[in-house]
CSV table of N, CA and C in Angstrom, one decimal:
chain,number,residue,atom,x,y,z
M,1044,UNK,N,-1.5,7.3,1.1
M,1044,UNK,CA,-2.7,6.8,1.8
M,1044,UNK,C,-2.4,5.7,2.7
M,1045,UNK,N,-1.6,5.2,2.7
M,1045,UNK,CA,-1.0,4.0,3.7
M,1045,UNK,C,-0.3,4.5,4.9
M,1046,UNK,N,0.0,5.9,5.0
M,1046,UNK,CA,0.7,6.3,6.4
M,1046,UNK,C,0.2,5.8,7.6
M,1047,UNK,N,0.8,5.3,8.2
M,1047,UNK,CA,0.3,4.4,9.7
M,1047,UNK,C,-0.1,3.2,9.7
M,1048,UNK,N,-0.1,2.8,8.3
M,1048,UNK,CA,-0.6,1.4,8.5
M,1048,UNK,C,0.5,0.5,9.3
M,1049,UNK,N,0.0,-0.8,9.7
M,1049,UNK,CA,0.7,-1.5,10.4
M,1049,UNK,C,0.6,-3.1,9.8
M,1050,UNK,N,1.5,-4.0,10.6
M,1050,UNK,CA,1.5,-5.3,10.3
M,1050,UNK,C,0.3,-5.8,10.7
M,1051,UNK,N,-0.4,-6.7,9.9
M,1051,UNK,CA,-2.0,-7.2,10.2
M,1051,UNK,C,-2.2,-7.7,11.7
M,1052,UNK,N,-1.0,-8.3,12.1
M,1052,UNK,CA,-0.9,-9.2,13.3
M,1052,UNK,C,-1.0,-8.2,14.6
M,1053,UNK,N,-0.8,-7.0,14.4
M,1053,UNK,CA,-0.8,-5.8,15.4
M,1053,UNK,C,-2.1,-5.2,15.4
M,1054,UNK,N,-2.9,-5.5,14.3
M,1054,UNK,CA,-4.4,-4.6,14.4
M,1054,UNK,C,-5.3,-5.6,14.9
M,1055,UNK,N,-6.4,-4.8,15.6
M,1055,UNK,CA,-7.7,-5.6,15.9
M,1055,UNK,C,-8.6,-5.9,14.6
M,1056,UNK,N,-9.4,-6.3,15.0
M,1056,UNK,CA,-10.2,-7.0,13.6
M,1056,UNK,C,-10.9,-5.9,12.8
M,1057,UNK,N,-11.3,-4.9,13.7
M,1057,UNK,CA,-12.0,-3.7,13.4
M,1057,UNK,C,-10.9,-2.8,12.6
M,1058,UNK,N,-9.7,-2.8,13.3
M,1058,UNK,CA,-8.8,-2.0,12.5
M,1058,UNK,C,-8.4,-2.5,11.1
M,1059,UNK,N,-8.2,-3.7,10.9
M,1059,UNK,CA,-8.0,-4.5,10.0
M,1059,UNK,C,-9.0,-4.2,8.9
M,1060,UNK,N,-10.3,-4.2,9.1
M,1060,UNK,CA,-11.4,-3.8,8.3
M,1060,UNK,C,-11.5,-2.3,8.0
M,1061,UNK,N,-11.2,-1.6,8.8
M,1061,UNK,CA,-11.1,0.0,8.4
M,1061,UNK,C,-10.0,0.2,7.4
M,1062,UNK,N,-8.9,-0.6,7.6
M,1062,UNK,CA,-7.8,-0.3,6.7
M,1062,UNK,C,-8.4,-0.9,5.1
M,1063,UNK,N,-8.8,-2.1,5.3
M,1063,UNK,CA,-9.1,-2.6,3.9
M,1063,UNK,C,-10.2,-1.7,3.5
M,1064,UNK,N,-11.0,-1.2,4.0
M,1064,UNK,CA,-12.0,-0.1,3.5
M,1064,UNK,C,-11.2,1.0,2.9
M,1065,UNK,N,-10.2,1.5,3.5
M,1065,UNK,CA,-9.4,2.6,2.9
M,1065,UNK,C,-8.7,2.2,1.6
M,1066,UNK,N,-8.1,1.0,1.7
M,1066,UNK,CA,-7.6,0.5,0.4
M,1066,UNK,C,-8.3,0.4,-0.6
M,1067,UNK,N,-9.6,-0.4,-0.3
M,1067,UNK,CA,-10.5,-0.6,-1.4
M,1067,UNK,C,-10.9,0.9,-1.9
M,1068,UNK,N,-11.3,1.9,-1.1
M,1068,UNK,CA,-11.6,3.3,-1.6
M,1068,UNK,C,-10.6,4.0,-2.5
M,1069,UNK,N,-9.3,3.4,-2.2
M,1069,UNK,CA,-8.0,4.1,-2.9
M,1069,UNK,C,-8.2,3.5,-4.2
M,1070,UNK,N,-8.4,2.1,-4.3
M,1070,UNK,CA,-8.4,1.4,-5.4
M,1070,UNK,C,-9.6,2.2,-6.3
M,1071,UNK,N,-10.6,2.4,-5.9
M,1071,UNK,CA,-11.8,3.0,-6.8
M,1071,UNK,C,-11.7,4.4,-7.1
M,1072,UNK,N,-10.8,5.1,-6.5
M,1072,UNK,CA,-10.4,6.6,-6.7
M,1072,UNK,C,-9.1,6.6,-8.0
M,1073,UNK,N,-8.3,5.9,-7.7
M,1073,UNK,CA,-7.2,6.0,-8.4
M,1073,UNK,C,-7.1,4.9,-9.6
M,1074,UNK,N,-7.9,3.7,-9.5
M,1074,UNK,CA,-7.8,2.8,-10.7
M,1074,UNK,C,-6.4,2.1,-10.8
M,1075,UNK,N,-5.4,2.6,-10.2
M,1075,UNK,CA,-4.1,2.0,-10.2
M,1075,UNK,C,-3.5,1.0,-9.2
M,1076,UNK,N,-4.8,0.4,-8.5
M,1076,UNK,CA,-4.3,-0.3,-7.4
M,1076,UNK,C,-5.4,-1.7,-7.3
M,1077,UNK,N,-5.0,-2.7,-7.2
M,1077,UNK,CA,-5.8,-3.8,-7.4
M,1077,UNK,C,-5.4,-4.8,-6.3
M,1078,UNK,N,-6.5,-5.7,-5.8
M,1078,UNK,CA,-6.2,-6.8,-4.8
M,1078,UNK,C,-6.6,-8.1,-5.3
M,1079,UNK,N,-5.9,-9.1,-5.0
M,1079,UNK,CA,-6.1,-10.2,-5.4
M,1079,UNK,C,-6.0,-11.2,-4.2
M,1080,UNK,N,-6.8,-12.0,-3.8
M,1080,UNK,CA,-6.4,-13.0,-2.8
M,1080,UNK,C,-6.6,-14.5,-3.4
M,1081,UNK,N,-5.8,-15.6,-2.8
M,1081,UNK,CA,-5.9,-16.9,-3.2
M,1081,UNK,C,-5.8,-17.8,-2.0
M,1082,UNK,N,-6.4,-18.8,-2.1
M,1082,UNK,CA,-6.0,-19.9,-0.9
M,1082,UNK,C,-5.7,-21.2,-1.5
M,1083,UNK,N,-5.2,-21.9,-0.7
M,1083,UNK,CA,-5.0,-23.3,-0.9
M,1083,UNK,C,-5.6,-24.3,0.0
M,1084,UNK,N,-6.2,-25.2,-0.5
M,1084,UNK,CA,-6.7,-26.1,0.5
M,1084,UNK,C,-6.2,-27.1,1.3
M,1085,UNK,N,-6.5,-27.6,2.4
M,1085,UNK,CA,-5.9,-28.4,3.3
M,1085,UNK,C,-5.4,-29.6,2.8
M,1086,UNK,N,-6.0,-30.4,2.0
M,1086,UNK,CA,-5.4,-31.6,1.3
M,1086,UNK,C,-4.3,-31.5,0.2
M,1087,UNK,N,-4.3,-30.3,-0.3
M,1087,UNK,CA,-3.1,-29.9,-1.1
M,1087,UNK,C,-2.0,-29.5,-0.3
M,1088,UNK,N,-2.1,-28.8,0.8
M,1088,UNK,CA,-1.3,-28.3,1.6
M,1088,UNK,C,-0.4,-29.7,2.4
M,1089,UNK,N,-1.3,-30.6,3.0
M,1089,UNK,CA,-0.7,-31.9,3.2
M,1089,UNK,C,0.1,-32.6,2.1
M,1090,UNK,N,-0.5,-32.3,1.0
M,1090,UNK,CA,0.3,-33.1,-0.3
M,1090,UNK,C,1.7,-32.4,-0.4
M,1091,UNK,N,1.8,-31.0,-0.5
M,1091,UNK,CA,2.9,-30.4,-1.3
M,1091,UNK,C,3.6,-29.7,-0.3
M,1092,UNK,N,3.1,-29.5,1.1
M,1092,UNK,CA,3.8,-28.6,2.2
M,1092,UNK,C,3.4,-27.2,2.0
M,1093,UNK,N,3.8,-26.7,3.2
M,1093,UNK,CA,3.2,-25.4,3.6
M,1093,UNK,C,4.0,-24.2,2.8
M,1094,UNK,N,5.2,-24.6,2.4
M,1094,UNK,CA,6.1,-23.6,1.7
M,1094,UNK,C,5.6,-23.7,0.1
M,1095,UNK,N,5.5,-24.8,-0.4
M,1095,UNK,CA,5.1,-25.0,-1.8
M,1095,UNK,C,3.8,-24.3,-2.2
M,1096,UNK,N,2.7,-24.7,-1.0
M,1096,UNK,CA,1.5,-24.3,-1.2
M,1096,UNK,C,1.1,-22.5,-0.8
M,1097,UNK,N,2.0,-22.1,-0.2
M,1097,UNK,CA,2.3,-20.4,-0.1
M,1097,UNK,C,2.6,-20.0,-1.4
M,1098,UNK,N,3.9,-20.5,-2.0
M,1098,UNK,CA,4.0,-20.4,-3.4
M,1098,UNK,C,3.1,-20.5,-4.4
M,1099,UNK,N,2.3,-21.5,-4.4
M,1099,UNK,CA,1.3,-21.8,-5.2
M,1099,UNK,C,0.1,-20.4,-5.2
M,1100,UNK,N,-0.3,-20.3,-3.9
M,1100,UNK,CA,-1.4,-19.3,-3.6
M,1100,UNK,C,-0.7,-18.0,-4.1
M,1101,UNK,N,0.7,-17.7,-3.8
M,1101,UNK,CA,1.1,-16.3,-4.5
M,1101,UNK,C,1.2,-16.3,-5.9
M,1102,UNK,N,1.3,-17.3,-6.5
M,1102,UNK,CA,1.4,-17.7,-8.1
M,1102,UNK,C,0.0,-17.4,-8.4
M,1103,UNK,N,-0.9,-17.9,-7.7
M,1103,UNK,CA,-2.5,-17.7,-8.4
M,1103,UNK,C,-3.0,-16.1,-8.2
M,1104,UNK,N,-2.6,-15.6,-6.8
M,1104,UNK,CA,-2.7,-14.0,-6.9
M,1104,UNK,C,-2.0,-13.1,-8.2
M,1105,UNK,N,-0.5,-13.6,-8.1
M,1105,UNK,CA,0.0,-12.9,-9.4
M,1105,UNK,C,-0.7,-13.1,-10.7
M,1106,UNK,N,-1.0,-14.5,-11.0
M,1106,UNK,CA,-1.6,-14.9,-12.2
M,1106,UNK,C,-3.0,-14.0,-12.4
M,1107,UNK,N,-3.8,-13.9,-11.4
M,1107,UNK,CA,-4.9,-13.1,-11.4
M,1107,UNK,C,-4.4,-11.4,-11.9
M,1108,UNK,N,-3.5,-10.9,-11.4
M,1108,UNK,CA,-3.2,-9.6,-11.6
M,1108,UNK,C,-2.6,-9.4,-12.7
M,1109,UNK,N,-1.7,-10.4,-13.2
M,1109,UNK,CA,-0.9,-10.1,-14.4
M,1109,UNK,C,-2.3,-10.4,-15.7
M,1110,UNK,N,-3.0,-11.3,-15.5
M,1110,UNK,CA,-3.8,-11.8,-16.7
M,1110,UNK,C,-4.8,-10.4,-17.0
M,1111,UNK,N,-5.3,-10.0,-15.8
M,1111,UNK,CA,-6.6,-8.8,-15.7
M,1111,UNK,C,-5.8,-7.7,-16.2
M,1112,UNK,N,-4.6,-7.4,-16.3
M,1112,UNK,CA,-3.8,-6.0,-16.5
M,1112,UNK,C,-3.0,-6.1,-17.6
M,1113,UNK,N,-2.9,-7.5,-18.4
M,1113,UNK,CA,-2.1,-7.6,-19.4
M,1113,UNK,C,-0.7,-7.3,-19.0
M,1114,UNK,N,-0.2,-7.7,-17.9
M,1114,UNK,CA,1.2,-7.6,-17.6
M,1114,UNK,C,2.3,-8.6,-17.8
M,1115,UNK,N,3.2,-8.4,-18.2
M,1115,UNK,CA,4.5,-9.6,-18.1
M,1115,UNK,C,5.0,-10.0,-17.0
M,1116,UNK,N,5.0,-11.2,-16.7
M,1116,UNK,CA,5.4,-11.5,-15.6
M,1116,UNK,C,6.9,-11.0,-15.4
M,1117,UNK,N,7.8,-11.0,-16.4
M,1117,UNK,CA,9.1,-10.7,-16.6
M,1117,UNK,C,9.3,-9.2,-15.8
M,1118,UNK,N,8.1,-8.3,-16.3
M,1118,UNK,CA,8.3,-6.8,-15.9
M,1118,UNK,C,7.9,-6.4,-14.7
M,1119,UNK,N,7.0,-7.5,-13.7
M,1119,UNK,CA,6.2,-7.2,-12.7
M,1119,UNK,C,7.2,-7.2,-11.5
M,1120,UNK,N,7.1,-6.1,-10.9
M,1120,UNK,CA,8.3,-6.1,-9.5
M,1120,UNK,C,7.2,-6.8,-8.4
M,1121,UNK,N,7.8,-7.8,-7.7
M,1121,UNK,CA,6.9,-8.7,-6.8
M,1121,UNK,C,7.4,-8.5,-5.4
M,1122,UNK,N,6.8,-8.0,-4.3
M,1122,UNK,CA,7.7,-7.5,-3.2
M,1122,UNK,C,6.7,-8.7,-2.1
M,1123,UNK,N,7.4,-9.6,-1.5
M,1123,UNK,CA,6.9,-10.7,-0.6
M,1123,UNK,C,7.3,-10.5,0.9
M,1124,UNK,N,6.6,-11.2,1.7
M,1124,UNK,CA,6.9,-11.0,3.2
M,1124,UNK,C,7.5,-12.1,3.7
M,1125,UNK,N,8.3,-12.3,4.5
M,1125,UNK,CA,8.9,-13.2,5.2
M,1125,UNK,C,9.6,-14.4,4.5
M,1126,UNK,N,9.3,-15.5,4.4
M,1126,UNK,CA,10.0,-16.5,3.6
M,1126,UNK,C,9.0,-16.8,2.5
M,1127,UNK,N,8.1,-16.1,2.2
M,1127,UNK,CA,7.4,-16.4,0.8
M,1127,UNK,C,8.2,-16.0,-0.4
M,1128,UNK,N,8.0,-17.0,-1.5
M,1128,UNK,CA,8.3,-16.6,-2.7
M,1128,UNK,C,7.4,-17.1,-3.8
M,1129,UNK,N,7.4,-16.2,-4.8
M,1129,UNK,CA,6.6,-16.4,-5.9
M,1129,UNK,C,7.1,-17.5,-7.0
M,1130,UNK,N,6.4,-18.1,-7.7
M,1130,UNK,CA,6.9,-18.8,-8.9
M,1130,UNK,C,8.1,-18.3,-9.6
M,1131,UNK,N,9.0,-19.1,-10.1
M,1131,UNK,CA,10.2,-18.7,-10.8
M,1131,UNK,C,9.6,-17.8,-12.0
M,1132,UNK,N,8.5,-17.9,-12.4
M,1132,UNK,CA,8.1,-17.3,-13.7
M,1132,UNK,C,8.2,-15.6,-13.4
M,1133,UNK,N,8.3,-15.3,-12.0
M,1133,UNK,CA,8.5,-14.0,-11.6
M,1133,UNK,C,9.8,-13.6,-11.3
M,1134,UNK,N,10.8,-13.1,-12.1
M,1134,UNK,CA,12.1,-13.3,-11.5
M,1134,UNK,C,12.2,-11.9,-10.9
M,1135,UNK,N,11.5,-11.0,-11.1
M,1135,UNK,CA,11.8,-9.7,-10.4
M,1135,UNK,C,10.9,-9.4,-8.9
M,1136,UNK,N,11.4,-10.5,-8.2
M,1136,UNK,CA,10.7,-10.5,-6.8
M,1136,UNK,C,11.7,-10.5,-5.6
M,1137,UNK,N,11.4,-10.0,-4.5
M,1137,UNK,CA,12.3,-9.5,-3.4
M,1137,UNK,C,11.2,-10.1,-2.3
M,1138,UNK,N,12.0,-10.8,-1.5
M,1138,UNK,CA,11.3,-11.2,-0.4
M,1138,UNK,C,12.2,-10.5,0.9
M,1139,UNK,N,11.1,-9.9,1.6
M,1139,UNK,CA,11.6,-9.2,2.7
M,1139,UNK,C,11.1,-9.5,4.0
M,1140,UNK,N,12.4,-10.1,5.0
M,1140,UNK,CA,12.2,-10.4,6.4
M,1140,UNK,C,11.2,-9.4,7.1
M,1141,UNK,N,10.3,-9.5,7.4
M,1141,UNK,CA,9.3,-8.7,8.5
M,1141,UNK,C,9.0,-7.5,7.4
M,1142,UNK,N,8.6,-8.0,6.2
M,1142,UNK,CA,7.8,-7.0,5.3
M,1142,UNK,C,6.8,-6.2,5.5
M,1143,UNK,N,5.9,-6.9,6.3
M,1143,UNK,CA,4.7,-6.4,6.6
M,1143,UNK,C,4.7,-5.3,7.6
M,1144,UNK,N,5.9,-5.3,8.2
M,1144,UNK,CA,6.4,-4.2,9.3
M,1144,UNK,C,7.1,-3.1,8.5
M,1145,UNK,N,7.7,-3.4,7.6
M,1145,UNK,CA,8.7,-2.4,6.9
M,1145,UNK,C,8.0,-1.8,5.6
M,1146,UNK,N,7.3,-2.4,4.7
M,1146,UNK,CA,7.0,-2.1,3.4
M,1146,UNK,C,5.2,-1.9,3.5
M,1147,UNK,N,4.7,-0.5,3.5
M,1147,UNK,CA,3.1,-0.4,3.6
M,1147,UNK,C,2.4,-1.3,2.7
M,1148,UNK,N,2.8,-1.6,1.5
M,1148,UNK,CA,2.0,-2.3,0.3
M,1148,UNK,C,2.1,-3.8,0.9
M,1149,UNK,N,3.1,-4.4,1.6
M,1149,UNK,CA,3.0,-5.3,1.9
M,1149,UNK,C,2.2,-5.7,3.2
M,1150,UNK,N,2.2,-4.7,4.0
M,1150,UNK,CA,1.3,-4.7,5.2
M,1150,UNK,C,-0.4,-4.5,4.7
M,1151,UNK,N,-0.5,-3.8,3.5
M,1151,UNK,CA,-1.6,-3.8,3.0
M,1151,UNK,C,-2.2,-5.1,2.5
M,1152,UNK,N,-1.3,-5.7,1.9
M,1152,UNK,CA,-1.4,-7.5,1.2
M,1152,UNK,C,-1.8,-8.2,2.5
M,1153,UNK,N,-1.3,-8.1,3.7
M,1153,UNK,CA,-1.3,-8.7,4.7
M,1153,UNK,C,-2.9,-8.6,5.3
M,1154,UNK,N,-3.2,-7.4,5.1
M,1154,UNK,CA,-4.6,-6.9,5.9
M,1154,UNK,C,-5.5,-7.5,4.9
M,1155,UNK,N,-5.4,-7.2,3.8
M,1155,UNK,CA,-6.4,-8.0,2.8
M,1155,UNK,C,-6.7,-9.3,3.0
M,1156,UNK,N,-5.3,-10.3,3.2
M,1156,UNK,CA,-5.4,-11.6,3.2
M,1156,UNK,C,-6.1,-12.0,4.4
M,1157,UNK,N,-5.8,-11.2,5.5
M,1157,UNK,CA,-6.4,-11.6,6.9
M,1157,UNK,C,-7.8,-11.3,7.1
M,1158,UNK,N,-8.2,-10.3,6.6
M,1158,UNK,CA,-9.5,-10.2,6.4
M,1158,UNK,C,-10.3,-11.0,5.4
M,1159,UNK,N,-9.8,-11.5,4.3
M,1159,UNK,CA,-10.4,-12.3,3.6
M,1159,UNK,C,-10.6,-13.7,4.3
M,1160,UNK,N,-9.4,-13.9,5.1
M,1160,UNK,CA,-9.4,-15.4,5.8
M,1160,UNK,C,-10.4,-15.5,7.0
M,1161,UNK,N,-10.4,-14.4,7.8
M,1161,UNK,CA,-11.4,-14.2,8.7
M,1161,UNK,C,-12.7,-14.6,8.5
M,1162,UNK,N,-13.5,-13.7,7.3
M,1162,UNK,CA,-14.4,-13.9,6.9
M,1162,UNK,C,-14.8,-15.2,6.2
M,1163,UNK,N,-13.7,-15.8,5.5
M,1163,UNK,CA,-13.9,-17.3,5.2
M,1163,UNK,C,-14.0,-18.2,6.3
M,1164,UNK,N,-13.6,-18.0,7.3
M,1164,UNK,CA,-13.5,-18.8,8.5
M,1164,UNK,C,-14.9,-18.7,9.1
M,1165,UNK,N,-15.4,-17.4,9.2
M,1165,UNK,CA,-16.8,-17.2,9.7
M,1165,UNK,C,-17.8,-17.9,9.0
M,1166,UNK,N,-17.7,-17.9,7.6
M,1166,UNK,CA,-18.6,-18.9,6.9
M,1166,UNK,C,-18.4,-20.5,7.1
M,1167,UNK,N,-17.3,-20.8,7.2
M,1167,UNK,CA,-16.7,-22.2,7.3
M,1167,UNK,C,-17.4,-22.7,8.7
M,1168,UNK,N,-17.7,-21.7,9.7
M,1168,UNK,CA,-17.9,-22.1,11.0
M,1168,UNK,C,-19.3,-22.5,11.2
M,1169,UNK,N,-20.0,-21.9,10.1
M,1169,UNK,CA,-21.6,-22.2,9.8
M,1169,UNK,C,-21.6,-23.7,9.4
M,1170,UNK,N,-20.7,-23.9,8.5
M,1170,UNK,CA,-21.0,-25.1,7.7
M,1170,UNK,C,-20.1,-26.4,8.6
M,1171,UNK,N,-19.1,-26.0,9.4
M,1171,UNK,CA,-18.6,-27.1,10.3
M,1171,UNK,C,-18.8,-26.7,11.9
M,1172,UNK,N,-20.1,-26.7,12.4
M,1172,UNK,CA,-20.4,-26.3,13.7
M,1172,UNK,C,-19.5,-26.9,14.9
M,1173,UNK,N,-19.1,-26.3,15.8
M,1173,UNK,CA,-18.5,-26.9,17.0
M,1173,UNK,C,-16.9,-26.8,17.1
M,1174,UNK,N,-16.5,-26.4,15.8
M,1174,UNK,CA,-14.9,-26.3,15.7
M,1174,UNK,C,-14.5,-24.9,16.3
M,1175,UNK,N,-15.3,-24.2,16.2
M,1175,UNK,CA,-15.0,-22.6,16.7
M,1175,UNK,C,-14.2,-21.9,15.7
M,1176,UNK,N,-14.4,-22.1,14.3
M,1176,UNK,CA,-13.7,-21.3,13.2
M,1176,UNK,C,-13.9,-20.0,13.5
M,1177,UNK,N,-15.0,-19.6,13.7
M,1177,UNK,CA,-15.1,-18.0,13.7
M,1177,UNK,C,-14.6,-17.4,14.8
M,1178,UNK,N,-14.2,-18.1,15.9
M,1178,UNK,CA,-13.6,-17.3,17.0
M,1178,UNK,C,-11.9,-17.5,16.9
M,1179,UNK,N,-11.4,-18.6,16.6
M,1179,UNK,CA,-10.0,-18.8,16.5
M,1179,UNK,C,-9.3,-18.8,15.0
M,1180,UNK,N,-10.3,-18.7,14.1
M,1180,UNK,CA,-9.7,-18.7,12.7
M,1180,UNK,C,-9.0,-19.7,12.2
M,1181,UNK,N,-8.8,-20.8,12.8
M,1181,UNK,CA,-8.0,-22.0,12.4
M,1181,UNK,C,-6.6,-22.1,13.2
M,1182,UNK,N,-6.4,-21.2,13.7
M,1182,UNK,CA,-5.0,-21.4,14.6
M,1182,UNK,C,-5.3,-22.2,15.7
M,1183,UNK,N,-4.2,-22.9,15.9
M,1183,UNK,CA,-4.2,-24.1,16.7
M,1183,UNK,C,-4.3,-23.8,18.4
M,1184,UNK,N,-5.5,-23.1,18.5
M,1184,UNK,CA,-5.6,-22.7,20.0
M,1184,UNK,C,-5.8,-24.0,20.7
M,1185,UNK,N,-5.9,-23.9,22.0
M,1185,UNK,CA,-6.1,-25.1,23.0
M,1185,UNK,C,-7.7,-25.5,22.6
M,1186,UNK,N,-8.9,-24.5,22.5
M,1186,UNK,CA,-10.2,-24.9,22.1
M,1186,UNK,C,-10.0,-25.5,21.1
M,1187,UNK,N,-9.6,-25.2,20.0
M,1187,UNK,CA,-9.4,-26.0,18.7
M,1187,UNK,C,-9.1,-27.0,18.6
M,1188,UNK,N,-7.9,-27.3,19.4
M,1188,UNK,CA,-7.5,-28.7,19.6
M,1188,UNK,C,-8.1,-29.5,20.3
M,1189,UNK,N,-9.1,-29.1,21.2
M,1189,UNK,CA,-10.0,-29.9,22.1
M,1189,UNK,C,-11.3,-30.3,21.1
M,1190,UNK,N,-11.8,-29.3,20.1
M,1190,UNK,CA,-12.7,-29.6,19.4
M,1190,UNK,C,-12.5,-30.7,18.3
M,1191,UNK,N,-11.0,-30.6,18.0
M,1191,UNK,CA,-10.6,-31.7,17.0
M,1191,UNK,C,-10.5,-32.9,17.8
M,1192,UNK,N,-10.1,-33.2,19.0
M,1192,UNK,CA,-10.2,-34.4,19.9
M,1192,UNK,C,-11.9,-34.8,19.9
M,1193,UNK,N,-12.7,-33.8,20.0
M,1193,UNK,CA,-13.9,-34.1,20.3
M,1193,UNK,C,-15.0,-34.5,18.9
M,1194,UNK,N,-14.5,-34.0,17.8
M,1194,UNK,CA,-15.2,-34.4,16.7
M,1194,UNK,C,-14.4,-35.0,15.5
M,1195,UNK,N,-13.0,-34.9,15.6
M,1195,UNK,CA,-12.1,-35.6,14.6
M,1195,UNK,C,-11.8,-34.5,13.6
M,1196,UNK,N,-11.2,-34.9,12.7
M,1196,UNK,CA,-10.8,-33.8,11.5
M,1196,UNK,C,-12.0,-33.5,10.8
M,1197,UNK,N,-12.2,-32.3,10.5
M,1197,UNK,CA,-13.1,-32.1,9.5
M,1197,UNK,C,-12.1,-31.8,8.1
M,1198,UNK,N,-12.8,-31.7,6.8
M,1198,UNK,CA,-12.0,-31.6,5.7
M,1198,UNK,C,-11.2,-30.6,5.7
M,1199,UNK,N,-11.2,-29.6,6.7
M,1199,UNK,CA,-10.5,-28.3,6.7
M,1199,UNK,C,-9.2,-28.3,7.4
M,1200,UNK,N,-9.1,-29.4,8.1
M,1200,UNK,CA,-7.8,-29.4,8.8
M,1200,UNK,C,-6.6,-30.3,8.1
M,1201,UNK,N,-5.7,-29.4,8.3
M,1201,UNK,CA,-4.4,-30.0,7.6
M,1201,UNK,C,-3.9,-31.2,8.5
M,1202,UNK,N,-4.0,-32.4,8.0
M,1202,UNK,CA,-3.6,-33.4,9.1
M,1202,UNK,C,-2.2,-33.6,9.3
M,1203,UNK,N,-1.3,-33.3,8.4
M,1203,UNK,CA,0.0,-33.3,8.6
M,1203,UNK,C,0.3,-32.5,9.8
M,1204,UNK,N,-0.3,-31.3,10.1
M,1204,UNK,CA,0.0,-30.3,11.1
M,1204,UNK,C,-1.0,-30.8,12.4
M,1205,UNK,N,-1.8,-31.4,12.2
M,1205,UNK,CA,-2.4,-32.0,13.4
M,1205,UNK,C,-2.3,-33.5,13.9
M,1206,UNK,N,-1.1,-33.9,13.5
M,1206,UNK,CA,-1.0,-35.2,13.5
M,1206,UNK,C,-0.8,-35.7,15.1
M,1207,UNK,N,-0.3,-34.6,15.9
M,1207,UNK,CA,-0.1,-35.1,17.4
M,1207,UNK,C,-1.2,-35.0,18.2
M,1208,UNK,N,-2.4,-34.2,17.5
M,1208,UNK,CA,-3.3,-33.9,18.3
M,1208,UNK,C,-4.3,-35.3,18.8
M,1209,UNK,N,-4.6,-36.2,17.9
M,1209,UNK,CA,-5.3,-37.5,18.3
M,1209,UNK,C,-4.7,-38.4,18.9
M,1210,UNK,N,-3.3,-38.3,18.9
M,1210,UNK,CA,-2.6,-39.5,19.5
M,1210,UNK,C,-2.6,-39.3,20.8
């Protein structure tokens, strides 16, 4: 059912949402597919760094999945994209450079994560108007940088990442 799926970065917003609908429909049909999404806040990222925060988020997703399905962390086969690693409690893990281009399940996970993030940024745009989160989704565009200069940091901003914007 994932035939033709692509890296989420190569899909439009509409295409990502269509793929996520297909993925969720398959989940309902087969009952052998599950989705878990997790995020880590800016203050934690600033405290532990982006790599450790990504590992923490991966661990949170895996914990949800293993707990819900009573799986052993030892027996789970975990495929990860790029430079991402799961906690060491998941010894059967493999990180694949450009995995979202090579492995359909990694592409599907990437799509689920990006759709979740886009929707979250649209909600946060209402809470923090003026920053344009619904448009740039938190990426460091010129407009986003200008908004930070105008309004200063919000609680959503990673200060270690934005250190040069206000200087």
